[in-house]
Amino acid sequence: MRINVAAQLKLPGRSGECSLTQTLPEIDYGGMRIAFSGPVKVDAVYVYDGSAFLVKGRISTVLKTRCARCDEPLEQAVSVDFEERFVRTLSGDEDESYLFSGEELDLSAMAQDCLLLNIPAYAVCRKDCRGLCPHCGRNLNNAQCSCDLTGSADTGRDEEAQHPFKYLGQLLNEDKEV
């Protein structure tokens, strides 16, 4: 995702526009595997102020993911607005800027960073997704399971629900720890 900025380097204050697409491979991030269903698209406006480029725009793509409730595969559109600086050398106050050299800006690392920092923590296939049965694991969107979720048939489960800490008392023998 490179853009030629030779004209802007010669005439500071002159802006430029770009629309770029690139296919990204799967990425391992934060214990998750991020897969893309299509290319990553960057639409940006950039301007050189004499010392650095200010690049603003929007990054969009479609992620392959799984529903956090029912674990079915789904595709989720992601769109992120960004505003970043590109500098030739990093100084103390520009440590969050991206570097550039020559007459090109490479937006690949910036696009990947923006996407990874803004990926939703979880996705659901639909707003009213019923998820999986906590006892048998059946997808409740497809069929109702035969588990009794009220606990009325299994009095042991009902008693545990009412007294979740009752077994902690058995760990103490009067005033002595066991």
Coordinates of C-alpha atoms in Angstrom, one line a residue:
M1 CA 0.0 0.0 0.0
R2 CA 2.4 2.6 -1.2
I3 CA 1.6 6.1 -2.4
N4 CA 4.0 8.4 -4.4
V5 CA 4.3 11.7 -2.6
A6 CA 7.0 13.4 -4.8
A7 CA 4.7 16.3 -5.7
Q8 CA 3.8 17.0 -2.1
L9 CA 7.4 17.0 -1.1
K10 CA 8.2 19.7 -3.6
L11 CA 5.1 21.9 -2.7
P12 CA 4.4 21.7 1.0
G13 CA 0.7 22.3 1.7
R14 CA -0.5 20.5 -1.4
S15 CA -2.8 17.7 -0.6
G16 CA -3.3 14.4 -2.4
E17 CA -5.9 11.6 -2.3
C18 CA -5.5 7.8 -2.7
S19 CA -7.7 4.7 -2.7
L20 CA -5.7 1.5 -2.2
T21 CA -6.6 -2.1 -1.7
Q22 CA -4.4 -5.0 -0.5
T23 CA -5.0 -8.6 0.5
L24 CA -3.6 -9.3 3.9
P25 CA -2.7 -12.8 5.2
E26 CA -4.2 -14.2 8.4
I27 CA -2.7 -12.6 11.5
D28 CA -2.2 -14.0 15.0
Y29 CA -3.0 -11.3 17.5
G30 CA -3.9 -11.5 21.2
G31 CA -4.5 -15.2 21.1
M32 CA -6.8 -14.9 18.2
R33 CA -6.4 -15.7 14.5
I34 CA -7.6 -12.8 12.4
A35 CA -8.7 -13.8 8.9
F36 CA -9.9 -11.5 6.2
S37 CA -12.8 -12.3 3.9
G38 CA -11.7 -9.8 1.3
P39 CA -9.1 -7.1 0.6
V40 CA -8.4 -4.2 3.0
K41 CA -9.3 -0.9 1.4
V42 CA -7.7 2.4 2.4
D43 CA -9.2 5.7 1.3
A44 CA -7.0 8.6 2.4
V45 CA -6.2 12.3 2.0
Y46 CA -2.6 13.4 2.8
V47 CA -0.8 16.6 3.1
Y48 CA 2.9 17.5 3.7
D49 CA 3.5 20.4 6.1
G50 CA 7.2 20.8 5.4
S51 CA 8.4 18.3 8.1
A52 CA 5.8 15.5 8.1
F53 CA 2.8 14.0 6.3
L54 CA -0.6 14.1 7.9
V55 CA -2.7 11.2 6.5
K56 CA -6.4 11.0 7.3
G57 CA -9.0 8.5 6.0
R58 CA -10.9 5.3 6.5
I59 CA -9.8 1.7 6.4
S60 CA -12.5 -1.0 5.7
T61 CA -12.5 -4.8 5.3
V62 CA -14.6 -7.8 6.1
L63 CA -13.4 -10.2 8.8
K64 CA -14.0 -14.0 9.0
T65 CA -14.9 -14.7 12.6
R66 CA -17.2 -16.8 14.7
C67 CA -20.3 -15.9 16.7
A68 CA -19.5 -15.4 20.4
R69 CA -22.8 -17.0 21.4
C70 CA -23.4 -20.0 19.0
D71 CA -19.9 -20.4 17.5
E72 CA -21.2 -20.4 13.9
P73 CA -18.9 -18.8 11.3
L74 CA -19.8 -15.3 10.1
E75 CA -18.4 -12.4 8.2
Q76 CA -18.2 -9.0 9.9
A77 CA -17.6 -5.7 8.2
V78 CA -15.1 -3.4 10.0
S79 CA -14.5 0.2 9.2
V80 CA -12.1 2.4 11.0
D81 CA -11.4 6.2 10.7
F82 CA -7.7 7.1 11.2
E83 CA -5.4 10.2 11.4
E84 CA -1.7 9.4 11.5
R85 CA 1.6 11.2 11.0
F86 CA 4.5 10.0 8.8
V87 CA 8.0 11.5 9.5
R88 CA 11.5 10.9 8.2
T89 CA 13.1 10.5 11.6
L90 CA 11.6 10.0 15.0
S91 CA 12.1 12.5 17.8
G92 CA 10.9 12.4 21.4
D93 CA 7.5 13.9 20.7
E94 CA 6.8 11.9 17.5
D95 CA 7.3 8.4 18.8
E96 CA 3.8 7.4 17.8
S97 CA 4.4 8.5 14.2
Y98 CA 5.3 6.2 11.2
L99 CA 8.5 6.5 9.3
F100 CA 8.9 7.2 5.6
S101 CA 11.8 7.5 3.3
G102 CA 12.3 8.6 -0.2
E103 CA 9.2 9.7 -2.2
E104 CA 6.8 7.0 -1.0
L105 CA 4.6 6.5 2.0
D106 CA 3.9 2.8 2.9
L107 CA 0.5 2.6 4.6
S108 CA 0.6 -1.2 5.1
A109 CA 1.8 -1.2 8.8
M110 CA -0.4 1.7 9.7
A111 CA -3.5 -0.1 8.2
Q112 CA -2.7 -3.3 10.0
D113 CA -2.2 -1.5 13.3
C114 CA -5.4 0.5 13.0
L115 CA -7.4 -2.7 12.2
L116 CA -5.9 -4.7 15.0
L117 CA -6.5 -2.0 17.5
N118 CA -10.2 -1.6 16.5
I119 CA -11.3 -5.1 15.9
P120 CA -14.5 -5.8 18.0
A121 CA -13.9 -8.0 21.0
Y122 CA -16.6 -10.3 19.9
A123 CA -19.2 -10.7 17.2
V124 CA -22.7 -12.1 17.1
C125 CA -24.4 -13.6 14.1
R126 CA -27.6 -11.8 14.8
K127 CA -29.0 -9.7 17.7
D128 CA -31.4 -12.4 18.9
C129 CA -28.9 -15.2 18.8
R130 CA -29.8 -17.8 21.5
G131 CA -26.4 -19.3 21.7
L132 CA -25.5 -22.8 22.9
C133 CA -27.1 -24.8 25.6
P134 CA -24.8 -24.6 28.7
H135 CA -25.4 -28.3 29.5
C136 CA -25.4 -30.2 26.2
G137 CA -23.9 -27.7 23.8
R138 CA -26.7 -27.7 21.2
N139 CA -27.1 -24.6 19.1
L140 CA -30.4 -23.2 20.3
N141 CA -30.9 -21.3 17.1
N142 CA -31.4 -24.5 15.2
A143 CA -33.5 -26.6 17.7
Q144 CA -34.5 -26.6 21.3
C145 CA -32.6 -29.2 23.4
S146 CA -34.2 -31.6 25.9
C147 CA -32.2 -30.2 28.9
D148 CA -34.3 -28.7 31.7
L149 CA -32.8 -25.3 32.2
T150 CA -35.1 -24.3 35.0
G151 CA -33.6 -26.8 37.4
S152 CA -37.0 -28.1 38.5
A153 CA -36.3 -31.7 37.3
D154 CA -32.9 -31.8 38.8
T155 CA -33.1 -30.7 42.5
G156 CA -29.4 -31.0 43.0
R157 CA -28.7 -28.5 40.3
D158 CA -31.4 -26.2 41.7
E159 CA -29.9 -26.5 45.2
E160 CA -26.4 -25.6 43.9
A161 CA -27.8 -22.6 42.2
Q162 CA -29.4 -21.3 45.4
H163 CA -26.3 -22.0 47.5
P164 CA -23.3 -21.7 45.3
F165 CA -20.8 -21.5 48.2
K166 CA -22.2 -24.3 50.4
Y167 CA -19.2 -26.5 49.7
L168 CA -16.8 -23.9 50.9
G169 CA -18.0 -24.5 54.4
Q170 CA -16.7 -28.0 54.2
L171 CA -13.2 -26.7 53.8
L172 CA -13.2 -25.3 57.3
N173 CA -13.3 -27.6 60.3
E174 CA -14.7 -25.3 63.0
D175 CA -11.9 -22.7 63.4
K176 CA -9.2 -24.8 61.8
E177 CA -8.3 -24.7 58.1
V178 CA -8.1 -28.1 56.5

